Short mmCIF file of C-alpha atoms in Angstrom, two decimals:
data_model
loop_
_atom_site.label_atom_id
_atom_site.label_comp_id
_atom_site.label_asym_id
_atom_site.label_seq_id
_atom_site.Cartn_x
_atom_site.Cartn_y
_atom_site.Cartn_z
CA PRO A 1 -28.80 20.59 -23.41
CA ASN A 2 -26.73 17.67 -24.71
CA GLY A 3 -27.69 18.64 -28.26
CA GLY A 4 -31.33 17.84 -27.52
CA ARG A 5 -30.59 14.10 -27.59
CA PRO A 6 -32.89 12.15 -25.24
CA PRO A 7 -31.41 9.54 -22.87
CA LYS A 8 -31.69 5.92 -23.94
CA TYR A 9 -32.31 4.57 -20.43
CA VAL A 10 -32.22 7.01 -17.50
CA LYS A 11 -35.24 9.13 -16.63
CA PHE A 12 -35.18 12.79 -15.64
CA VAL A 13 -37.61 14.21 -13.12
CA GLY A 14 -39.11 17.60 -12.38
CA LYS A 15 -37.42 20.43 -14.22
CA ASP A 16 -34.28 18.48 -15.01
CA LYS A 17 -33.44 18.54 -18.72
CA GLY A 18 -30.02 16.91 -18.37
CA GLU A 19 -28.11 20.15 -18.68
CA GLY A 20 -24.47 19.60 -17.78
CA LEU A 21 -24.91 15.83 -17.50
CA PRO A 22 -21.97 14.02 -19.17
CA GLU A 23 -22.95 12.43 -22.49
CA VAL A 24 -22.16 8.95 -21.21
CA PHE A 25 -25.31 8.93 -19.06
CA LEU A 26 -27.47 9.30 -22.15
CA GLU A 27 -26.29 5.89 -23.36
CA ASP A 28 -27.85 2.52 -22.54
CA PRO A 29 -26.02 1.01 -19.53
CA HIS A 30 -26.96 -2.50 -20.69
CA THR A 31 -24.62 -2.13 -23.67
CA PHE A 32 -22.21 0.54 -22.39
CA GLN A 33 -18.53 -0.24 -22.95
CA PRO A 34 -16.11 2.04 -21.10
CA LYS A 35 -12.96 3.25 -22.85
CA PRO A 36 -9.50 2.75 -21.32
CA GLY A 37 -7.33 5.74 -20.52
CA PRO A 38 -3.76 6.39 -21.74
CA LYS A 39 -2.35 3.65 -19.46
CA GLY A 40 -4.92 1.11 -20.62
CA GLN A 41 -6.81 1.36 -17.34
CA ILE A 42 -10.51 1.97 -16.72
CA HIS A 43 -11.44 3.84 -13.55
CA ALA A 44 -14.71 4.33 -11.63
CA TRP A 45 -16.96 2.20 -13.84
CA GLY A 46 -15.76 4.20 -16.86
CA LEU A 47 -17.93 7.11 -15.70
CA TYR A 48 -17.25 10.69 -14.66
CA PRO A 49 -17.72 11.05 -10.90
CA MET A 50 -19.28 14.34 -9.83
CA ASN A 51 -21.68 15.78 -7.27
CA TYR A 52 -25.40 15.11 -7.63
CA GLN A 53 -27.90 17.79 -8.56
CA LEU A 54 -30.15 18.97 -5.73
CA LEU A 55 -33.15 17.72 -7.70
CA TYR A 56 -32.08 14.21 -6.70
CA PHE A 57 -31.15 14.95 -3.10
CA ALA A 58 -30.79 11.81 -0.96
CA ASP A 59 -31.45 9.65 -4.06
CA ASN A 60 -35.21 10.12 -3.85
CA PRO A 61 -35.81 9.62 -6.68
CA PRO A 62 -32.49 8.11 -7.85
CA SER A 63 -30.28 10.44 -9.85
CA PRO A 64 -29.51 9.63 -13.51
CA GLU A 65 -26.04 8.55 -12.35
CA ARG A 66 -27.51 6.11 -9.82
CA GLN A 67 -29.98 4.74 -12.35
CA PHE A 68 -27.14 4.14 -14.81
CA LEU A 69 -24.80 2.64 -12.21
CA LYS A 70 -27.42 0.23 -10.88
CA VAL A 71 -27.41 -1.56 -14.23
CA LEU A 72 -23.60 -1.60 -14.46
CA MET A 73 -23.31 -3.11 -10.98
CA GLU A 74 -25.84 -5.82 -11.76
CA ARG A 75 -23.97 -6.66 -14.97
CA LYS A 76 -20.75 -7.04 -12.97
CA ARG A 77 -22.46 -9.19 -10.31
CA GLN A 78 -23.72 -11.58 -12.95
CA GLN A 79 -20.31 -11.72 -14.60
CA LEU A 80 -18.62 -12.55 -11.29
CA GLU A 81 -21.15 -15.31 -10.59
CA GLN A 82 -20.13 -17.01 -13.83
CA VAL A 83 -16.38 -16.39 -13.77
CA ASP A 84 -14.07 -19.41 -13.64
CA LEU A 85 -11.02 -18.59 -11.54
CA ALA A 86 -9.31 -21.80 -12.72
CA GLY A 87 -7.64 -22.34 -9.34
CA LEU A 88 -6.20 -18.81 -9.13
CA ASP A 89 -7.76 -18.41 -5.68
CA LYS A 90 -5.56 -21.30 -4.46
CA ARG A 91 -2.33 -19.68 -5.58
CA ASP A 92 0.01 -17.21 -3.89
CA VAL A 93 1.07 -14.00 -5.60
CA ILE A 94 3.69 -11.33 -5.14
CA LEU A 95 2.16 -7.87 -5.29
CA ARG A 96 3.80 -4.49 -5.55
CA ILE A 97 1.73 -1.56 -4.30
CA SER A 98 2.82 2.02 -4.95
CA LEU A 99 1.36 5.46 -4.38
CA CYS A 100 0.51 6.99 -7.76
CA CYS A 101 2.20 10.13 -9.11
CA LEU A 102 5.01 10.04 -6.53
CA THR A 103 8.24 9.45 -8.44
CA ASP A 104 11.91 10.25 -7.98
CA ALA A 105 14.26 11.95 -10.46
CA HIS A 106 14.47 8.69 -12.43
CA GLY A 107 10.70 8.27 -12.70
CA LYS A 108 10.58 5.41 -10.18
CA PRO A 109 7.93 5.23 -7.43
CA ARG A 110 9.00 6.82 -4.14
CA VAL A 111 6.54 5.00 -1.86
CA TRP A 112 6.00 1.29 -2.51
CA ARG A 113 5.85 -2.14 -0.87
CA ARG A 114 6.34 -5.69 -2.16
CA PHE A 115 4.69 -8.58 -0.36
CA ARG A 116 3.42 -12.11 -0.77
CA VAL A 117 -0.22 -13.05 -0.17
CA SER A 118 -2.82 -15.60 -1.26
CA ALA A 119 -5.00 -14.60 -4.23
CA GLY A 120 -7.86 -16.26 -2.35
CA THR A 121 -7.84 -13.57 0.35
CA ASN A 122 -11.15 -11.83 0.92
CA LEU A 123 -10.94 -8.20 -0.28
CA GLY A 124 -12.31 -6.75 2.95
CA VAL A 125 -9.74 -8.70 5.00
CA PHE A 126 -7.02 -7.80 2.49
CA GLN A 127 -7.62 -4.10 3.07
CA ASP A 128 -8.18 -4.26 6.82
CA LYS A 129 -5.52 -6.73 7.95
CA ILE A 130 -2.90 -6.61 5.19
CA ILE A 131 -2.82 -3.47 3.04
CA SER A 132 -3.46 -1.02 5.88
CA PRO A 133 -0.66 -2.24 8.19
CA ILE A 134 1.79 -2.86 5.34
CA MET A 135 1.34 0.62 3.90
CA GLY A 136 1.01 2.28 7.29
CA TRP A 137 -2.59 3.48 7.01
CA VAL A 138 -4.92 3.45 10.01
CA ARG A 139 -7.33 0.52 10.11
CA ASN A 140 -11.05 1.28 10.04
CA TYR A 141 -10.59 5.03 9.69
CA HIS A 142 -11.35 5.99 6.09
CA CYS A 143 -13.47 4.55 3.32
CA TYR A 144 -11.72 2.81 0.42
CA THR A 145 -12.26 1.04 -2.90
CA PHE A 146 -10.49 -1.49 -5.09
CA THR A 147 -10.73 -0.96 -8.86
CA ASP A 148 -10.71 -3.68 -11.50
CA TYR A 149 -8.83 -1.79 -14.21
CA ARG A 150 -10.18 -4.13 -16.87
CA ASP A 151 -13.70 -2.67 -16.66
CA GLY A 152 -13.57 -0.02 -13.93
CA ALA A 153 -15.69 -2.00 -11.44
CA LEU A 154 -15.34 -0.84 -7.85
CA PHE A 155 -15.37 -2.91 -4.64
CA GLY A 156 -15.61 -1.40 -1.15
CA PRO A 157 -17.02 -1.61 2.39
CA GLU A 158 -20.77 -1.96 2.04
CA LYS A 159 -21.75 -0.53 5.45
CA SER A 160 -18.87 1.79 6.16
CA GLY A 161 -19.49 4.41 8.82
CA ALA A 162 -16.44 6.44 7.80
CA ILE A 163 -17.13 10.16 7.57
CA ASP A 164 -15.52 10.44 4.14
CA ARG A 165 -18.16 8.09 2.71
CA ALA A 166 -20.03 11.35 2.07
CA HIS A 167 -17.67 11.95 -0.88
CA SER A 168 -18.61 8.73 -2.70
CA ALA A 169 -20.13 10.65 -5.64
CA GLN A 170 -16.66 12.02 -6.41
CA VAL A 171 -14.99 8.62 -6.65
CA GLY A 172 -17.48 6.41 -8.47
CA TYR A 173 -20.91 6.79 -6.80
CA ASP A 174 -21.15 3.23 -5.44
CA PHE A 175 -19.34 -0.11 -5.24
CA LEU A 176 -19.88 -3.84 -4.88
CA PRO A 177 -19.41 -5.26 -1.35
CA ASP A 178 -15.80 -6.33 -0.97
CA ASP A 179 -16.55 -8.93 1.71
CA ILE A 180 -17.88 -11.46 -0.83
CA TYR A 181 -15.08 -11.20 -3.40
CA MET A 182 -11.39 -12.14 -3.46
CA LEU A 183 -8.15 -10.76 -4.80
CA ALA A 184 -8.39 -13.32 -7.60
CA HIS A 185 -11.44 -11.48 -8.95
CA LEU A 186 -9.32 -8.39 -9.78
CA PHE A 187 -6.70 -9.86 -12.13
CA GLY A 188 -5.98 -12.80 -14.39
CA LYS A 189 -2.27 -12.97 -15.12
CA GLU A 190 1.17 -11.71 -14.15
CA GLY A 191 1.67 -8.06 -15.04
CA ASP A 192 -1.98 -7.15 -14.46
CA GLN A 193 -2.71 -4.14 -12.28
CA PHE A 194 -5.66 -3.08 -10.17
CA GLY A 195 -6.31 0.06 -8.14
CA TYR A 196 -6.72 0.89 -4.47
CA LEU A 197 -8.07 4.19 -3.16
CA TYR A 198 -7.75 5.05 0.54
CA ASP A 199 -9.77 7.99 1.91
CA PHE A 200 -12.55 9.46 -0.24
CA GLY A 201 -11.73 12.92 1.14
CA ASP A 202 -7.98 13.35 0.64
CA LYS A 203 -7.88 10.59 -2.01
CA TRP A 204 -4.72 8.50 -1.78
CA TYR A 205 -4.51 6.55 -5.04
CA HIS A 206 -2.43 3.37 -5.34
CA ASP A 207 -1.55 1.00 -8.19
CA ILE A 208 -1.13 -2.67 -7.30
CA GLU A 209 0.78 -4.83 -9.79
CA VAL A 210 0.82 -8.63 -9.87
CA GLU A 211 4.53 -9.38 -10.21
CA LYS A 212 4.41 -13.15 -9.80
CA ILE A 213 1.82 -15.93 -9.54
CA PHE A 214 3.10 -19.09 -7.83
CA ASP A 215 2.14 -22.60 -8.84
CA GLN A 216 -0.43 -24.14 -6.54
CA LYS A 217 2.08 -26.70 -5.27
CA ASP A 218 4.36 -23.84 -4.16
CA SER A 219 1.56 -21.87 -2.47
CA ASP A 220 0.95 -22.10 1.26
CA GLY A 221 -1.12 -18.91 1.68
CA HIS A 222 1.17 -17.08 4.11
CA VAL A 223 1.57 -13.30 4.11
CA GLU A 224 5.10 -11.95 3.97
CA ILE A 225 6.48 -8.43 3.58
CA LEU A 226 9.44 -8.58 1.21
CA GLU A 227 10.71 -5.03 0.83
CA GLY A 228 9.62 -1.44 0.40
CA CYS A 229 10.62 2.19 0.08
CA GLY A 230 9.39 5.50 1.47
CA ILE A 231 7.33 6.41 4.50
CA CYS A 232 3.56 6.36 4.56
CA PRO A 233 2.22 9.94 4.26
CA GLY A 234 0.62 11.54 7.29
CA GLY A 235 -2.97 10.52 6.59
CA THR A 236 -5.17 13.36 7.81
CA LYS A 237 -3.20 16.49 6.99
CA MET A 238 -1.31 15.82 3.74
CA GLN A 239 -4.36 15.94 1.43
CA GLY A 240 -3.64 13.34 -1.22
CA ASN A 241 -0.93 12.23 -3.63
CA PHE A 242 -0.31 15.52 -5.40
CA ASN A 243 -0.01 17.62 -2.24
CA TRP A 244 2.28 15.01 -0.72
CA GLU A 245 4.48 15.20 -3.82
CA ASP A 246 4.69 18.97 -3.37
CA ASP A 247 5.56 18.51 0.31
CA LEU A 248 8.37 16.12 -0.59
CA LYS A 249 9.79 18.58 -3.13
CA ILE A 250 9.70 21.43 -0.62
CA HIS A 251 11.23 19.27 2.07
CA ARG A 252 14.02 18.19 -0.25
CA ARG A 253 14.90 21.59 -1.75
CA ALA A 254 13.79 24.55 0.26
CA TYR A 255 13.12 23.89 3.93
CA SER A 256 15.43 25.24 6.58
CA ARG A 257 16.40 22.88 9.39
CA PHE A 258 13.70 24.40 11.57
CA ASP A 259 11.05 24.05 8.84
CA ARG A 260 12.01 20.43 8.26
CA ARG A 261 11.56 19.66 11.95
CA GLN A 262 8.16 21.34 11.89
CA LYS A 263 7.09 19.26 8.87
CA ILE A 264 8.27 16.05 10.53
CA ARG A 265 6.33 16.92 13.70
CA GLU A 266 3.24 17.50 11.57
CA ILE A 267 3.60 14.07 9.94
CA LEU A 268 4.23 12.31 13.24
CA SER A 269 1.13 13.92 14.76
CA SER A 270 -1.05 12.02 12.28
CA PRO A 271 -3.03 9.01 13.60
CA ASN A 272 -1.06 6.56 11.45
CA TYR A 273 2.15 7.45 13.33
CA GLU A 274 0.87 6.93 16.86
CA ASP A 275 3.00 3.77 17.21
CA TYR A 276 6.15 5.39 15.79
CA LYS A 277 8.51 5.22 18.77
CA LYS A 278 11.74 6.47 17.21
CA SER A 279 13.25 9.91 17.59
CA PRO A 280 12.04 12.54 15.08
CA ALA A 281 15.72 13.26 14.44
CA THR A 282 16.07 9.86 12.74
CA PHE A 283 12.97 10.33 10.57
CA ASP A 284 13.63 9.91 6.84
CA HIS A 285 10.97 10.26 4.11
CA ASN A 286 12.77 7.73 1.93
CA VAL A 287 13.11 4.91 4.47
CA PHE A 288 10.67 2.03 4.81
CA ASP A 289 10.52 0.76 8.37
CA LYS A 290 10.01 -2.94 7.69
CA GLU A 291 10.23 -3.89 11.36
CA LEU A 292 7.36 -1.55 12.23
CA ALA A 293 5.30 -2.78 9.25
CA VAL A 294 5.78 -6.42 10.29
CA ALA A 295 4.69 -5.60 13.84
CA ARG A 296 1.57 -3.83 12.55
CA LEU A 297 0.80 -6.75 10.24
CA ASN A 298 1.12 -9.33 13.00
CA THR A 299 -1.12 -7.29 15.29
CA ALA A 300 -3.77 -6.93 12.59
CA LEU A 301 -3.76 -10.63 11.67
CA ALA A 302 -4.25 -11.62 15.32
CA SER A 303 -7.23 -9.32 15.87
CA PRO A 304 -10.90 -9.45 14.86
CA ASN A 305 -12.04 -7.80 11.66
CA SER A 306 -12.76 -4.10 12.03
CA VAL A 307 -16.41 -3.13 12.55
CA LYS A 308 -16.78 -1.02 9.43
CA SER A 309 -20.10 0.47 10.45
CA GLY A 310 -18.37 1.87 13.56
CA ALA A 311 -15.33 3.42 11.90
CA LYS A 312 -12.94 5.63 13.89
CA LYS A 313 -14.08 9.21 14.32
CA PHE A 314 -12.65 12.21 16.09
CA ASN A 315 -15.17 14.14 18.17
CA GLN A 316 -14.83 17.58 19.73
CA PRO A 317 -17.58 17.90 22.35
CA ILE A 318 -19.09 21.35 22.72
CA ALA A 319 -21.16 20.75 25.85
CA PRO A 320 -20.75 18.87 29.15
CA GLY A 321 -21.93 15.28 28.87
CA ALA A 322 -21.73 15.29 25.07
CA GLN A 323 -19.16 12.49 25.09
CA ASP A 324 -21.55 10.11 26.84
CA THR A 325 -24.39 11.11 24.54
CA ILE A 326 -22.31 10.42 21.45
CA ARG A 327 -21.33 6.97 22.77
CA MET A 328 -24.92 6.05 23.58
CA MET A 329 -26.10 7.09 20.12
CA ASP A 330 -23.62 4.72 18.48
CA GLU A 331 -24.31 1.92 20.96
CA ARG A 332 -27.89 1.71 19.68
CA TRP A 333 -26.65 -0.02 16.54
CA ASN A 334 -24.27 -2.49 18.22
CA LYS A 335 -24.55 -6.17 17.44
CA LYS A 336 -23.73 -8.96 19.89
CA GLY A 337 -20.14 -8.73 21.07
CA GLU A 338 -19.68 -5.13 19.91
CA SER A 339 -18.87 -2.18 22.13
CA VAL A 340 -18.02 1.48 21.67
CA GLN A 341 -14.56 2.53 22.79
CA GLN A 342 -13.52 6.12 23.42
CA ARG A 343 -9.99 7.42 23.83
CA PRO A 344 -9.08 11.02 24.71
CA SER A 345 -6.85 13.03 22.42
CA ASP A 346 -3.71 14.27 24.10
CA ASP A 347 -3.73 17.86 22.94
CA SER A 348 -7.16 18.99 21.77
CA GLY A 349 -9.66 18.11 24.46
CA GLY A 350 -11.53 15.92 21.97
CA PHE A 351 -11.70 12.14 21.80
CA TRP A 352 -11.53 9.26 19.35
CA GLN A 353 -14.38 6.79 19.13
CA GLU A 354 -14.65 3.40 17.40
CA THR A 355 -16.88 0.36 17.59
CA VAL A 356 -14.94 -2.84 18.26
CA THR A 357 -15.98 -6.47 18.59
CA ASN A 358 -15.14 -9.46 20.73
CA ALA A 359 -16.96 -11.81 18.38
CA ARG A 360 -15.03 -14.29 16.27
CA ASP A 361 -14.67 -13.55 12.56
CA LYS A 362 -16.67 -15.46 10.00
CA LYS A 363 -14.32 -18.05 8.54
CA ARG A 364 -14.90 -16.98 4.95
CA GLU A 365 -14.06 -13.42 5.99
CA SER A 366 -10.88 -14.12 7.93
CA VAL A 367 -7.37 -15.51 7.71
CA CYS A 368 -5.03 -17.44 9.97
CA ALA A 369 -3.96 -15.24 12.88
CA ALA A 370 -0.39 -16.54 12.62
CA CYS A 371 0.41 -16.70 8.90
CA GLY A 372 -2.45 -14.94 7.09
CA LYS A 373 -3.64 -17.94 5.09
CA PRO A 374 -7.32 -17.74 3.99
CA ALA A 375 -8.22 -21.33 4.84
CA GLY A 376 -12.00 -20.78 4.94
CA ALA A 377 -13.93 -23.63 6.57
CA ALA A 378 -10.63 -25.29 7.53
CA LEU A 379 -9.83 -22.51 10.02
CA ARG A 380 -10.08 -23.61 13.64
CA ALA A 381 -10.53 -21.42 16.73
CA CYS A 382 -8.25 -21.29 19.75
CA SER A 383 -9.69 -23.88 22.10
CA ALA A 384 -9.37 -21.53 25.07
CA CYS A 385 -10.64 -18.07 24.07
CA LYS A 386 -12.51 -19.25 20.95
CA LYS A 387 -11.78 -15.91 19.29
CA ILE A 388 -8.66 -16.41 17.16
CA LEU A 389 -8.59 -18.61 14.06
CA TYR A 390 -5.72 -20.77 12.84
CA CYS A 391 -5.10 -22.77 9.68
CA SER A 392 -3.12 -25.52 11.42
CA VAL A 393 -1.97 -26.85 14.78
CA GLU A 394 1.58 -25.78 13.91
CA CYS A 395 0.50 -22.17 13.40
CA GLN A 396 -1.48 -22.22 16.63
CA LYS A 397 1.45 -23.54 18.67
CA ARG A 398 3.89 -21.06 17.16
CA HIS A 399 1.54 -18.13 17.66
CA TRP A 400 0.81 -19.20 21.26
CA LYS A 401 4.50 -19.05 22.16
CA ILE A 402 5.13 -15.76 20.37
CA ILE A 403 2.18 -13.65 21.52
CA HIS A 404 -1.23 -15.29 22.00
CA LYS A 405 -0.34 -16.72 25.42
CA SER A 406 -0.31 -13.16 26.76
CA GLN A 407 -3.49 -12.17 24.87
CA CYS A 408 -5.70 -15.19 25.45
CA VAL A 409 -8.36 -15.18 28.15
CA PRO A 410 -8.76 -18.96 28.59
CA ARG A 411 -10.30 -21.12 31.21
CA ALA A 412 -7.45 -21.26 33.71
CA ASN A 413 -5.93 -24.68 32.96
CA THR A 414 -7.18 -25.22 29.44
CA LYS A 415 -4.52 -26.51 27.12
CA ASP A 416 -4.41 -24.48 23.87
#
C-alpha cells in the first residue's frame, strides 16, 4: 500500500497498513503546504475528505486523518494569534455571496446577494444573524463552515447539535470555533474570496467575494442589503448545488404548467419558506425578494444568538408520550435561560424541536439589534428587558419605535 512508504508523522494501529489512504497523510503536517486548485483556492485544509475506516471508529484511537488535522489546526491557531489585522476589523466591507455552479446562459451567477457589513463581525454571529436571513436559509438548522481559501482552514460551530454534523468527515473532518474569530480573519484585500458551506448533508457551497473595503472614517458598522438575484433553494429537498441546477434547467425547459406548480409547491413546503406569504402563482426562481430578506434580517438582529447545541430537528414520534420524552432528554443539557420549544408539523404528525434562550448575548459575540454593528464592550442593554443590545442611544430609540416596544417585557413604567 502507498508504495510501501511509511508515514512521516501519523501512526497506524491494529491491522491498518494505510491501504487506500491518500498520499497526503503520509507527509509531515508540521511542514505540509496545500496546493491551490484551478481557481487558486484551497479547500478543506488542502486535504481529501472521506469516511473513516472502522478501525478508528469514534476516534478511539484517533484516525490518521484526525492525527494529521490536529497539527494543521494548531498551526492555524498560532498563526491567528500572531496576525496583525492592521485595523481591518474596524472597517466596513461590501460582500457578494453567490451559490457556486449555478450560472445563467452568460456564465453569471443565478443566485447571489450583495450587502454591507463590518469586517469586525464575529463569524458565528455573521452566519446566524446575517448570512442565513439574507440568503434565506433557516437559522440554527444545519451545520456550516467558512473556508479561508488562502490555506483551506475551516471555521464552524464548535458545539453544533445539527444532525448533519455526522457528515463532517466528508467536508473537512473538523474546524476551528467560529465564535472567537471575525470576518477580517478570512481575507486581506479587495477581490479576495472565502467560502461558506451550509448543510453538511446536501452541501450548499457558496463563494463570498470582498468587493469593497471602506476607509475607517467611512465605516459605521451597519448591515445593509444592497441587491440580489434568484430565490434561495428549498433547503431540505433540493440536495445541493448541482441538483438545484438540474431542477432549474428542467423547470425552464421541460415542465408542463402542472409540473411547474408541483415543483413550486415542493419548494414552498421547505422550512426556509415558512414565512413566504405570497401566492405561489407569483413565485419566480429568478426574483430576489429584498423586502422579505430585510424583514428576516431585522428579526434575526433583534433576537438572541441561536443555541447551536440545540439545533432545530424534526421528530416523528412512534409511540405515545415520545414527544415528552424527547423534550426531557434535551432539557437535561440546558443552561440557565434555555428552554426546549416544540412545534407541531402541519401535515405529518411529527414536530419540530429547538433549544432557545432568554439570556442576553455575550457582547463579543453579538451586534447591535438595530443596525448590526459589532460594538463589543460598547454595546449596552435595553434598560427595561435587559436582553437586547444596542451600539448607541440613537439606535435604541429608533428600534424602540419601530419594533422593540411591542417585544419588550419591561417593568411597567420603566423608560427605555
